Coordinates of C-alpha atoms in Angstrom, one line a residue:
M1 CA -230.6 -67.2 16.3
F2 CA -230.8 -68.6 12.9
C3 CA -233.0 -67.4 10.3
F4 CA -233.8 -68.7 6.8
I5 CA -233.7 -65.9 4.2
D6 CA -234.0 -67.1 -0.1
N7 CA -233.2 -69.9 2.0
K8 CA -229.8 -69.7 3.7
P9 CA -229.4 -69.6 7.2
E10 CA -228.4 -65.6 8.6
V11 CA -227.5 -65.1 11.7
I12 CA -229.7 -62.7 13.5
D13 CA -228.8 -60.6 17.1
D14 CA -231.3 -61.8 19.2
G15 CA -229.9 -59.9 21.9
S16 CA -228.9 -62.3 24.8
G17 CA -224.9 -61.2 24.1
S18 CA -223.9 -64.4 22.4
G19 CA -223.2 -65.3 19.1
G20 CA -220.0 -63.0 18.2
F21 CA -222.5 -59.5 18.4
G22 CA -221.8 -58.7 21.8
C23 CA -219.7 -55.1 20.8
E24 CA -223.1 -54.2 18.7
S25 CA -224.9 -52.1 21.6
G26 CA -221.3 -51.0 22.6
P27 CA -221.3 -52.1 26.6
C28 CA -217.3 -51.3 27.5
M29 CA -216.6 -48.2 28.8
N30 CA -213.6 -45.2 29.5
G31 CA -212.2 -45.6 26.2
A32 CA -212.0 -50.2 26.4
L33 CA -211.5 -52.0 23.1
C34 CA -214.2 -54.5 22.9
N35 CA -214.3 -58.1 21.5
D36 CA -216.3 -60.4 20.2
T37 CA -217.0 -63.6 21.7
E38 CA -218.8 -66.8 21.2
D39 CA -220.1 -66.7 24.4
G40 CA -220.6 -62.7 24.2
Y41 CA -217.6 -60.2 24.5
T42 CA -214.6 -59.2 26.4
C43 CA -213.4 -55.7 26.9
T44 CA -209.5 -55.0 27.0
C45 CA -209.6 -51.3 29.3
M46 CA -207.5 -48.8 28.7
P47 CA -204.9 -47.9 31.4
G48 CA -206.1 -47.1 34.7
Y49 CA -209.7 -48.6 34.2
T50 CA -210.8 -51.9 35.3
G51 CA -214.3 -54.5 35.8
E52 CA -216.3 -56.2 33.2
V53 CA -217.3 -53.4 31.3
C54 CA -213.8 -50.7 32.1
E55 CA -216.3 -48.9 34.4
T56 CA -214.2 -48.5 37.0
D57 CA -211.0 -45.7 37.6
I58 CA -208.1 -47.5 39.5
D59 CA -207.4 -45.4 42.5
E60 CA -204.2 -44.5 42.2
C61 CA -203.4 -43.3 45.7
E62 CA -204.9 -46.8 47.5
S63 CA -200.8 -47.8 47.4
N64 CA -200.3 -44.2 49.5
P65 CA -197.2 -43.1 47.2
C66 CA -197.8 -39.9 47.9
E67 CA -194.8 -39.3 52.1
N68 CA -193.6 -37.2 54.6
G69 CA -198.0 -36.1 54.9
A70 CA -198.6 -35.3 51.8
T71 CA -201.9 -35.4 49.8
C72 CA -202.1 -37.9 46.8
N73 CA -205.0 -36.2 44.0
D74 CA -206.0 -39.8 41.7
G75 CA -206.0 -38.3 38.1
E76 CA -206.7 -40.8 35.3
N77 CA -204.6 -43.5 35.2
S78 CA -202.2 -41.3 37.3
Y79 CA -201.7 -39.6 40.3
S80 CA -200.2 -36.1 41.6
C81 CA -199.2 -35.2 45.8
T82 CA -199.5 -32.3 46.9
C83 CA -196.7 -31.6 49.7
V84 CA -196.9 -29.7 53.1
A85 CA -194.6 -27.2 53.3
G86 CA -190.6 -27.8 53.2
Y87 CA -190.7 -30.7 50.8
T88 CA -190.8 -31.4 47.1
G89 CA -190.2 -34.3 44.2
Y90 CA -193.0 -36.4 42.7
N91 CA -193.5 -38.1 45.9
C92 CA -192.6 -34.8 48.1
D93 CA -189.8 -37.4 49.1
S94 CA -187.0 -34.7 48.8
D95 CA -186.4 -32.0 52.3
I96 CA -186.5 -28.7 50.1
D97 CA -182.5 -27.1 51.3
E98 CA -183.8 -23.7 52.0
C99 CA -179.2 -23.1 52.5
A100 CA -179.7 -23.4 48.1
S101 CA -179.7 -19.8 47.7
N102 CA -176.9 -18.6 50.5
P103 CA -179.3 -16.9 53.0
C104 CA -176.4 -16.9 55.8
Q105 CA -173.8 -13.1 55.2
N106 CA -170.8 -12.9 56.3
G107 CA -168.6 -15.7 56.0
A108 CA -171.9 -17.9 57.9
T109 CA -172.5 -21.7 58.0
C110 CA -175.7 -22.4 56.5
N111 CA -177.9 -25.4 58.8
N112 CA -180.8 -26.9 56.4
E113 CA -183.2 -27.5 58.3
L114 CA -187.2 -28.9 57.6
N115 CA -189.3 -25.8 56.1
S116 CA -186.3 -23.5 57.2
Y117 CA -183.1 -22.8 57.9
S118 CA -180.1 -21.5 61.0
C119 CA -177.2 -19.6 60.5
T120 CA -174.4 -20.2 62.5
C121 CA -172.4 -17.0 62.8
V122 CA -168.6 -16.3 62.8
S123 CA -167.0 -14.6 65.7
G124 CA -168.4 -10.5 65.1
Y125 CA -171.3 -11.4 63.6
T126 CA -175.4 -11.9 64.6
G127 CA -178.9 -11.7 63.4
N128 CA -180.8 -14.4 61.6
D129 CA -178.6 -13.9 58.7
C130 CA -175.7 -12.7 60.5
E131 CA -176.2 -9.5 59.0
T132 CA -175.7 -7.8 61.7
G133 CA -171.9 -7.3 62.9
R134 CA -171.0 -5.9 66.3
V135 CA -169.4 -3.0 67.5

């Protein structure tokens, strides 16, 4: 709306959100950048947000990024996975190698299994880790 002050037109915000003053009320949320337009305003959302005024947190877990039965935890523009026992990695996509610590003794072969391992003992040894020699 225009008013005349000292015979000069002045733009006055009538609260309709038009005329280039839409951002004055701070309508954009979650750190979004507000841009005045002829028809009101537009919001440029920060990563991880969507909606007309950037009011909605995007659920990064919606695409099911976590693997092998892991739980997805939605964050702000991120997610994390809580792995079930036996798995590791950002998306829980890697089997933990329980043989990496060389648990088998006396020349035994270690067999990596899910959340476990087994040892194949050489002749003359027994026990879970082939730790006992037979007499």
